[in-house]
mmCIF file of C-alpha atoms in Angstrom:
data_model
loop_
_atom_site.group_PDB
_atom_site.id
_atom_site.type_symbol
_atom_site.label_atom_id
_atom_site.label_comp_id
_atom_site.label_asym_id
_atom_site.label_seq_id
_atom_site.Cartn_x
_atom_site.Cartn_y
_atom_site.Cartn_z
ATOM 1 C CA MET A 15 -30.466 -63.327 -102.206
ATOM 2 C CA SER A 16 -28.218 -66.250 -102.735
ATOM 3 C CA GLU A 17 -26.804 -68.365 -99.989
ATOM 4 C CA GLY A 18 -23.274 -67.239 -100.735
ATOM 5 C CA THR A 19 -24.237 -63.640 -100.494
ATOM 6 C CA MET A 20 -25.927 -64.157 -97.145
ATOM 7 C CA GLN A 21 -22.820 -65.970 -95.832
ATOM 8 C CA ARG A 22 -20.470 -63.242 -96.850
ATOM 9 C CA ARG A 23 -22.654 -60.592 -95.270
ATOM 10 C CA ALA A 24 -22.734 -62.560 -92.010
ATOM 11 C CA GLU A 25 -19.004 -62.911 -92.045
ATOM 12 C CA ARG A 26 -18.662 -59.199 -92.691
ATOM 13 C CA ASP A 27 -21.003 -58.287 -89.929
ATOM 14 C CA GLN A 28 -19.044 -60.545 -87.494
ATOM 15 C CA GLY A 29 -15.830 -58.828 -88.562
ATOM 16 C CA VAL A 30 -17.299 -55.414 -87.912
ATOM 17 C CA GLN A 31 -18.459 -56.568 -84.446
ATOM 18 C CA ARG A 32 -15.024 -57.947 -83.631
ATOM 19 C CA ALA A 33 -13.363 -54.745 -84.814
ATOM 20 C CA LYS A 34 -15.689 -52.676 -82.651
ATOM 21 C CA ARG A 35 -14.989 -54.876 -79.645
ATOM 22 C CA LEU A 36 -11.235 -54.669 -80.262
ATOM 23 C CA HIS A 37 -11.433 -50.903 -80.530
ATOM 24 C CA ARG A 38 -13.286 -50.695 -77.222
ATOM 25 C CA VAL A 39 -10.688 -52.906 -75.554
ATOM 26 C CA LEU A 40 -7.877 -50.830 -76.893
ATOM 27 C CA VAL A 41 -9.560 -47.565 -75.753
ATOM 28 C CA CYS A 42 -10.182 -48.925 -72.290
ATOM 29 C CA ALA A 43 -6.686 -50.281 -71.993
ATOM 30 C CA ALA A 44 -5.239 -46.902 -72.974
ATOM 31 C CA ALA A 45 -7.526 -45.129 -70.506
ATOM 32 C CA VAL A 46 -6.561 -47.300 -67.498
ATOM 33 C CA PRO A 47 -2.966 -45.995 -67.216
ATOM 34 C CA VAL A 48 -4.173 -42.464 -67.562
ATOM 35 C CA MET A 49 -6.710 -42.995 -64.792
ATOM 36 C CA LEU A 50 -4.125 -44.669 -62.610
ATOM 37 C CA ILE A 51 -1.658 -41.837 -63.207
ATOM 38 C CA ALA A 52 -4.287 -39.192 -62.467
ATOM 39 C CA ALA A 53 -5.409 -41.043 -59.398
ATOM 40 C CA GLY A 54 -1.756 -41.379 -58.254
ATOM 41 C CA CYS A 55 -1.053 -37.717 -58.773
ATOM 42 C CA SER A 56 -4.210 -36.750 -57.073
ATOM 43 C CA SER A 57 -3.371 -39.033 -54.135
ATOM 44 C CA ASP A 58 0.207 -37.656 -53.867
ATOM 45 C CA SER A 59 -1.052 -34.094 -54.094
ATOM 46 C CA ASN A 60 -3.607 -34.674 -51.362
ATOM 47 C CA ASN A 61 -1.172 -36.416 -49.144
ATOM 48 C CA ASP A 62 1.478 -33.708 -49.607
ATOM 49 C CA GLY A 63 -0.970 -30.853 -49.202
ATOM 50 C CA GLY A 64 -2.636 -32.395 -46.213
ATOM 51 C CA GLY A 65 0.636 -33.143 -44.507
ATOM 52 C CA SER A 66 2.025 -29.734 -45.267
ATOM 53 C CA ASP A 67 -1.085 -27.977 -43.886
ATOM 54 C CA SER A 68 -1.001 -30.125 -40.800
ATOM 55 C CA ALA A 69 2.677 -29.489 -40.270
ATOM 56 C CA LYS A 70 2.127 -25.814 -40.772
ATOM 57 C CA GLY A 71 -0.732 -25.824 -38.346
ATOM 58 C CA ALA A 72 1.273 -27.663 -35.763
ATOM 59 C CA ASP A 73 4.362 -25.539 -36.312
ATOM 60 C CA GLY A 74 2.290 -22.387 -36.161
ATOM 61 C CA GLY A 75 0.604 -23.415 -32.960
ATOM 62 C CA ALA A 76 3.922 -24.460 -31.444
ATOM 63 C CA SER A 77 5.539 -21.221 -32.453
ATOM 64 C CA ALA A 78 2.672 -19.217 -31.002
ATOM 65 C CA SER A 79 2.785 -21.194 -27.774
ATOM 66 C CA ALA A 80 6.591 -20.891 -27.555
ATOM 67 C CA SER A 81 6.371 -17.164 -28.234
ATOM 68 C CA ALA A 82 3.708 -16.762 -25.544
ATOM 69 C CA SER A 83 5.665 -18.691 -23.000
ATOM 70 C CA ALA A 84 8.911 -16.965 -23.858
ATOM 71 C CA ALA A 85 7.376 -13.461 -23.374
ATOM 72 C CA PRO A 86 9.005 -11.854 -20.251
ATOM 73 C CA THR A 87 6.697 -11.171 -17.317
ATOM 74 C CA VAL A 88 7.189 -9.221 -14.089
ATOM 75 C CA GLN A 89 5.094 -9.016 -10.929
ATOM 76 C CA ALA A 90 2.767 -6.046 -10.872
ATOM 77 C CA ALA A 91 3.518 -3.204 -8.492
ATOM 78 C CA ALA A 92 1.463 -3.166 -5.294
ATOM 79 C CA TYR A 93 0.642 0.552 -5.188
ATOM 80 C CA LYS A 94 -0.898 2.297 -8.138
ATOM 81 C CA SER A 95 -1.244 5.839 -6.867
ATOM 82 C CA LEU A 96 0.122 8.532 -4.545
ATOM 83 C CA PRO A 97 -1.598 10.975 -2.199
ATOM 84 C CA GLU A 98 -1.433 14.719 -2.857
ATOM 85 C CA SER A 99 2.021 15.710 -1.521
ATOM 86 C CA CYS A 100 0.883 18.825 0.302
ATOM 87 C CA GLY A 101 -1.927 16.966 1.982
ATOM 88 C CA VAL A 102 -0.083 14.062 3.531
ATOM 89 C CA LEU A 103 0.446 15.704 6.911
ATOM 90 C CA SER A 104 -2.189 16.747 9.391
ATOM 91 C CA ALA A 105 -2.549 20.266 10.663
ATOM 92 C CA LYS A 106 -1.466 19.155 14.143
ATOM 93 C CA THR A 107 1.743 17.578 12.804
ATOM 94 C CA LEU A 108 2.550 20.690 10.731
ATOM 95 C CA LYS A 109 1.990 22.858 13.759
ATOM 96 C CA SER A 110 4.559 20.805 15.634
ATOM 97 C CA LEU A 111 7.196 20.731 12.942
ATOM 98 C CA VAL A 112 6.790 24.143 11.241
ATOM 99 C CA PRO A 113 4.643 26.268 13.565
ATOM 100 C CA GLU A 114 4.889 29.520 11.513
ATOM 101 C CA ALA A 115 4.467 27.952 8.101
ATOM 102 C CA ALA A 116 1.401 28.152 5.864
ATOM 103 C CA ARG A 117 -0.557 24.951 6.019
ATOM 104 C CA SER A 118 -0.810 24.726 2.268
ATOM 105 C CA GLY A 119 2.871 24.351 1.745
ATOM 106 C CA LYS A 120 4.858 24.950 -1.442
ATOM 107 C CA LYS A 121 4.264 22.292 -4.055
ATOM 108 C CA GLY A 122 7.372 21.075 -5.891
ATOM 109 C CA THR A 123 7.892 18.991 -8.990
ATOM 110 C CA SER A 124 5.088 16.544 -9.321
ATOM 111 C CA GLU A 125 3.654 13.955 -11.722
ATOM 112 C CA ALA A 126 0.231 12.534 -10.922
ATOM 113 C CA GLY A 127 0.535 9.097 -9.461
ATOM 114 C CA THR A 128 4.307 8.899 -9.948
ATOM 115 C CA ARG A 129 6.059 11.687 -8.008
ATOM 116 C CA GLY A 130 5.328 14.565 -5.785
ATOM 117 C CA SER A 131 6.911 16.882 -3.210
ATOM 118 C CA CYS A 132 5.921 19.673 -0.860
ATOM 119 C CA SER A 133 7.888 21.943 1.471
ATOM 120 C CA TRP A 134 7.113 24.279 4.405
ATOM 121 C CA SER A 135 9.331 27.004 5.847
ATOM 122 C CA SER A 136 8.867 28.446 9.320
ATOM 123 C CA LEU A 137 10.626 31.362 10.959
ATOM 124 C CA ASP A 138 9.724 32.304 14.529
ATOM 125 C CA ASN A 139 11.275 35.730 14.835
ATOM 126 C CA ASN A 140 11.830 36.958 18.394
ATOM 127 C CA GLY A 141 13.650 40.151 17.468
ATOM 128 C CA VAL A 142 16.811 40.763 19.553
ATOM 129 C CA LYS A 143 16.247 37.442 21.295
ATOM 130 C CA GLY A 144 16.899 35.640 18.072
ATOM 131 C CA SER A 145 14.838 33.407 15.790
ATOM 132 C CA GLN A 146 14.025 29.777 15.343
ATOM 133 C CA PHE A 147 14.087 28.453 11.821
ATOM 134 C CA ARG A 148 12.507 25.213 10.673
ATOM 135 C CA TRP A 149 12.321 23.723 7.145
ATOM 136 C CA LEU A 150 10.437 20.638 6.120
ATOM 137 C CA ASN A 151 10.276 18.840 2.822
ATOM 138 C CA VAL A 152 8.331 15.635 1.892
ATOM 139 C CA SER A 153 8.956 13.850 -1.330
ATOM 140 C CA LEU A 154 7.250 10.687 -2.740
ATOM 141 C CA LEU A 155 8.339 8.604 -5.686
ATOM 142 C CA ARG A 156 6.460 5.513 -6.927
ATOM 143 C CA PHE A 157 7.994 2.886 -9.157
ATOM 144 C CA GLU A 158 6.064 0.801 -11.702
ATOM 145 C CA SER A 159 7.045 -2.790 -12.610
ATOM 146 C CA ASP A 160 8.852 -3.057 -15.901
ATOM 147 C CA THR A 161 10.269 -6.103 -17.738
ATOM 148 C CA SER A 162 13.568 -4.330 -18.438
ATOM 149 C CA ARG A 163 14.025 -2.761 -15.003
ATOM 150 C CA GLY A 164 12.381 -5.314 -12.698
ATOM 151 C CA THR A 165 9.600 -5.108 -10.166
ATOM 152 C CA GLY A 166 8.480 -1.822 -8.745
ATOM 153 C CA GLU A 167 9.483 -3.005 -5.242
ATOM 154 C CA ALA A 168 13.052 -3.865 -6.358
ATOM 155 C CA GLN A 169 13.471 -0.488 -8.055
ATOM 156 C CA ALA A 170 12.101 1.240 -4.959
ATOM 157 C CA GLN A 171 14.571 -0.683 -2.743
ATOM 158 C CA LYS A 172 17.524 0.451 -4.904
ATOM 159 C CA TYR A 173 16.370 4.077 -4.801
ATOM 160 C CA TYR A 174 15.828 3.811 -1.061
ATOM 161 C CA GLU A 175 19.375 2.766 -0.565
ATOM 162 C CA GLN A 176 20.660 5.552 -2.885
ATOM 163 C CA GLN A 177 18.737 8.121 -0.877
ATOM 164 C CA ILE A 178 20.365 6.961 2.337
ATOM 165 C CA GLN A 179 23.782 7.096 0.737
ATOM 166 C CA ASP A 180 23.205 10.577 -0.565
ATOM 167 C CA ALA A 181 22.030 11.823 2.849
ATOM 168 C CA GLU A 182 25.152 10.364 4.396
ATOM 169 C CA SER A 183 27.400 12.022 1.832
ATOM 170 C CA VAL A 184 26.325 15.679 1.963
ATOM 171 C CA ALA A 185 29.295 18.048 1.618
ATOM 172 C CA GLY A 186 30.289 19.806 4.821
ATOM 173 C CA ALA A 187 28.167 17.543 7.030
ATOM 174 C CA LYS A 188 29.560 16.819 10.536
ATOM 175 C CA ASN A 189 28.741 14.090 13.066
ATOM 176 C CA THR A 190 26.769 12.037 10.533
ATOM 177 C CA LYS A 191 24.880 9.106 12.053
ATOM 178 C CA SER A 192 22.376 6.565 10.605
ATOM 179 C CA GLN A 193 19.927 4.347 12.425
ATOM 180 C CA ALA A 194 16.992 2.136 11.660
ATOM 181 C CA VAL A 195 13.480 3.442 12.281
ATOM 182 C CA SER A 196 10.990 0.855 13.464
ATOM 183 C CA GLY A 197 7.326 0.618 12.612
ATOM 184 C CA THR A 198 7.574 2.805 9.454
ATOM 185 C CA GLY A 199 6.938 1.137 6.132
ATOM 186 C CA ASP A 200 8.801 -1.975 5.000
ATOM 187 C CA ALA A 201 12.178 -0.304 5.674
ATOM 188 C CA ALA A 202 13.108 3.120 7.154
ATOM 189 C CA THR A 203 16.404 4.802 8.106
ATOM 190 C CA LEU A 204 17.159 8.058 9.848
ATOM 191 C CA VAL A 205 20.286 9.972 8.788
ATOM 192 C CA ARG A 206 21.199 12.904 10.953
ATOM 193 C CA TYR A 207 24.117 15.410 10.835
ATOM 194 C CA ASP A 208 25.149 18.944 11.701
ATOM 195 C CA LEU A 209 25.736 21.566 9.056
ATOM 196 C CA LYS A 210 27.380 24.889 9.663
ATOM 197 C CA LYS A 211 26.120 27.837 7.632
ATOM 198 C CA LYS A 212 26.685 31.549 7.906
ATOM 199 C CA GLU A 213 23.112 31.903 9.214
ATOM 200 C CA GLY A 214 23.718 29.414 12.014
ATOM 201 C CA ALA A 215 24.251 25.801 12.932
ATOM 202 C CA PHE A 216 21.686 23.568 11.341
ATOM 203 C CA LYS A 217 20.566 20.155 12.717
ATOM 204 C CA GLN A 218 19.524 18.017 9.736
ATOM 205 C CA GLN A 219 17.212 15.000 9.997
ATOM 206 C CA THR A 220 16.437 12.867 6.966
ATOM 207 C CA VAL A 221 14.103 9.912 7.144
ATOM 208 C CA VAL A 222 13.974 7.639 4.158
ATOM 209 C CA THR A 223 11.257 5.017 4.011
ATOM 210 C CA ARG A 224 10.179 2.388 1.510
ATOM 211 C CA VAL A 225 6.666 0.990 1.587
ATOM 212 C CA GLU A 226 6.063 -1.542 -1.224
ATOM 213 C CA ASN A 227 7.020 0.243 -4.476
ATOM 214 C CA VAL A 228 6.973 3.769 -2.975
ATOM 215 C CA VAL A 229 9.852 5.681 -1.440
ATOM 216 C CA VAL A 230 9.131 8.512 1.017
ATOM 217 C CA THR A 231 11.850 11.015 1.980
ATOM 218 C CA VAL A 232 11.299 13.510 4.819
ATOM 219 C CA ASP A 233 13.935 16.233 5.191
ATOM 220 C CA TYR A 234 13.641 18.304 8.345
ATOM 221 C CA ASN A 235 16.081 20.737 9.789
ATOM 222 C CA GLY A 236 16.204 23.484 12.381
ATOM 223 C CA ALA A 237 18.524 26.207 13.497
ATOM 224 C CA GLY A 238 18.762 29.030 16.009
ATOM 225 C CA LEU A 239 19.382 32.263 14.166
ATOM 226 C CA ALA A 240 20.481 35.702 15.273
ATOM 227 C CA GLY A 241 22.096 34.349 18.378
ATOM 228 C CA ASP A 242 19.330 32.033 19.458
ATOM 229 C CA LYS A 243 20.355 28.567 20.604
ATOM 230 C CA ALA A 244 20.275 25.558 18.352
ATOM 231 C CA PRO A 245 17.314 23.186 18.652
ATOM 232 C CA SER A 246 17.683 19.698 20.062
ATOM 233 C CA ALA A 247 18.739 17.243 17.451
ATOM 234 C CA ASP A 248 16.893 14.416 19.265
ATOM 235 C CA GLY A 249 13.747 16.457 19.363
ATOM 236 C CA LEU A 250 13.933 17.198 15.678
ATOM 237 C CA ALA A 251 14.612 13.553 14.848
ATOM 238 C CA LYS A 252 11.526 12.443 16.775
ATOM 239 C CA LEU A 253 9.328 14.900 14.906
ATOM 240 C CA ALA A 254 10.819 13.797 11.562
ATOM 241 C CA GLU A 255 10.077 10.187 12.311
ATOM 242 C CA GLN A 256 6.560 11.065 13.313
ATOM 243 C CA ALA A 257 6.073 12.863 9.973
ATOM 244 C CA ALA A 258 7.457 9.883 7.973
ATOM 245 C CA LYS A 259 5.045 7.561 9.635
ATOM 246 C CA GLU A 260 2.136 9.835 8.790
ATOM 247 C CA VAL A 261 3.183 10.074 5.130
ATOM 248 C CA VAL A 262 3.440 6.242 4.884
ATOM 249 C CA SER A 263 -0.051 6.055 6.333
ATOM 250 C CA ALA A 264 -1.321 8.476 3.662
ATOM 251 C CA VAL A 265 0.241 6.419 0.917
ATOM 252 C CA SER A 266 -1.474 3.258 2.264
ATOM 253 C CA VAL A 267 -4.800 5.005 2.510
ATOM 254 C CA ALA A 268 -4.439 6.421 -1.019
ATOM 255 C CA ASN A 269 -4.208 2.806 -2.240
ATOM 256 C CA GLY A 270 -7.243 1.568 -0.352
ATOM 257 C CA GLU A 271 -5.490 0.155 2.658
ATOM 258 C CA SER A 272 -5.734 0.873 6.390
ATOM 259 C CA ALA A 273 -3.476 3.491 7.966
ATOM 260 C CA ALA A 274 -1.460 0.837 9.789
ATOM 261 C CA SER A 275 2.138 0.665 8.719
ATOM 262 C CA PRO A 276 3.786 -2.639 7.789
ATOM 263 C CA ALA A 277 6.516 -3.951 10.105
ATOM 264 C CA PRO A 278 9.976 -3.007 8.971
ATOM 265 C CA SER A 279 12.040 -5.658 7.122
ATOM 266 C CA GLY A 280 15.610 -6.744 7.708
ATOM 267 C CA SER A 281 16.806 -4.411 4.978
ATOM 268 C CA ALA A 282 16.251 -1.452 7.269
ATOM 269 C CA SER A 283 18.931 -2.586 9.728
ATOM 270 C CA LYS A 284 21.341 -3.277 6.821
ATOM 271 C CA SER A 285 20.842 0.156 5.410
ATOM 272 C CA ALA A 286 21.221 1.753 8.827
ATOM 273 C CA SER A 287 24.656 0.146 9.337
ATOM 274 C CA GLY A 288 26.197 2.929 7.314
ATOM 275 C CA SER A 289 27.202 0.709 4.408
ATOM 276 C CA LYS A 290 27.431 2.533 1.088
ATOM 277 C CA SER A 291 25.081 1.624 -1.701
ATOM 278 C CA PRO A 292 26.038 1.706 -5.373
ATOM 279 C CA SER A 293 24.717 4.279 -7.901
ATOM 280 C CA PRO A 294 24.217 7.488 -5.862
ATOM 281 C CA SER A 295 21.622 9.986 -7.033
ATOM 282 C CA ALA A 296 22.959 13.433 -7.728
ATOM 283 C CA SER A 297 19.491 15.033 -7.576
ATOM 284 C CA THR A 298 18.957 13.689 -4.086
ATOM 285 C CA SER A 299 22.243 15.109 -2.854
ATOM 286 C CA LYS A 300 21.195 18.481 -4.268
ATOM 287 C CA SER A 301 17.876 18.197 -2.427
ATOM 288 C CA ALA A 302 19.567 17.290 0.825
ATOM 289 C CA SER A 303 21.930 20.243 0.565
ATOM 290 C CA LYS A 304 19.092 22.548 -0.166
ATOM 291 C CA SER A 305 17.136 21.288 2.813
ATOM 292 C CA ALA A 306 19.986 22.209 5.158
ATOM 293 C CA SER A 307 19.876 25.855 4.162
ATOM 294 C CA PRO A 308 17.307 28.376 5.167
ATOM 295 C CA SER A 309 15.379 30.145 2.399
ATOM 296 C CA LYS A 310 16.393 33.683 1.339
ATOM 297 C CA SER A 311 13.142 35.114 2.769
ATOM 298 C CA ALA A 312 13.964 33.540 6.085
ATOM 299 C CA ALA A 313 17.373 34.958 6.085
ATOM 300 C CA LYS A 314 16.066 38.402 5.338
ATOM 301 C CA LYS A 315 13.536 38.211 8.124
ATOM 302 C CA SER A 316 16.181 37.255 10.656
#
């Protein structure tokens, strides 16, 4: 091989090497922007995604927390149950109030743990000497706390005031008087009046008591029939108050407490002042009117 040939081959090899190096430089140069763009997009995507997820997490937690804190709450009712309505009075008490009545009583409308009532009717028939009639009814109503209606105690207080107003507003009642009753529940009021019926003159006593979220109403009346003299209103009132205290004790015991009754609150004296409460209950007025009349069986016996 000649010297010239060798020189040309060397120059050609050098050219090929330079071309290869240039090609690699151009390829790398072209790849750098692509890599930068990809890295930039990846970085932006990660930042946006991470920020969005964090924001969503924070917003979700804040929303849940706000929702939880905004949820309305109400204090739970103190009493969760009621005693059996026909078993709230002792045999001794029943003997004093309704001596000729069956001890079992007549069970009225009831709903376990929410409401209950029981009544007793007594007729002591002395023939031509006349008869003594007595009628006793005990009703209990328990209120449960509710976010829309308020606490059970507040609902019970409102119903307690309605019961008093209804007792004070019975059609045909004469000499209506109201007075506070001490030592019976959280608040208690006695409403008394006279009611003239064809069978005789009835002396009505209604004791309304609230203890926590339960309202107890004791309706008790008496009359002298067939010419017998009317019973003492004061004597009937004392017996009605005694019965109310016993029922309140039964409510406390049914809820795991002792038989001692709480001291009356100031609301008792307010209710006893004779002031009218809003929203009277028609059903209570009906009950009060019914309690002032003897049963058909009693009238027949007399």
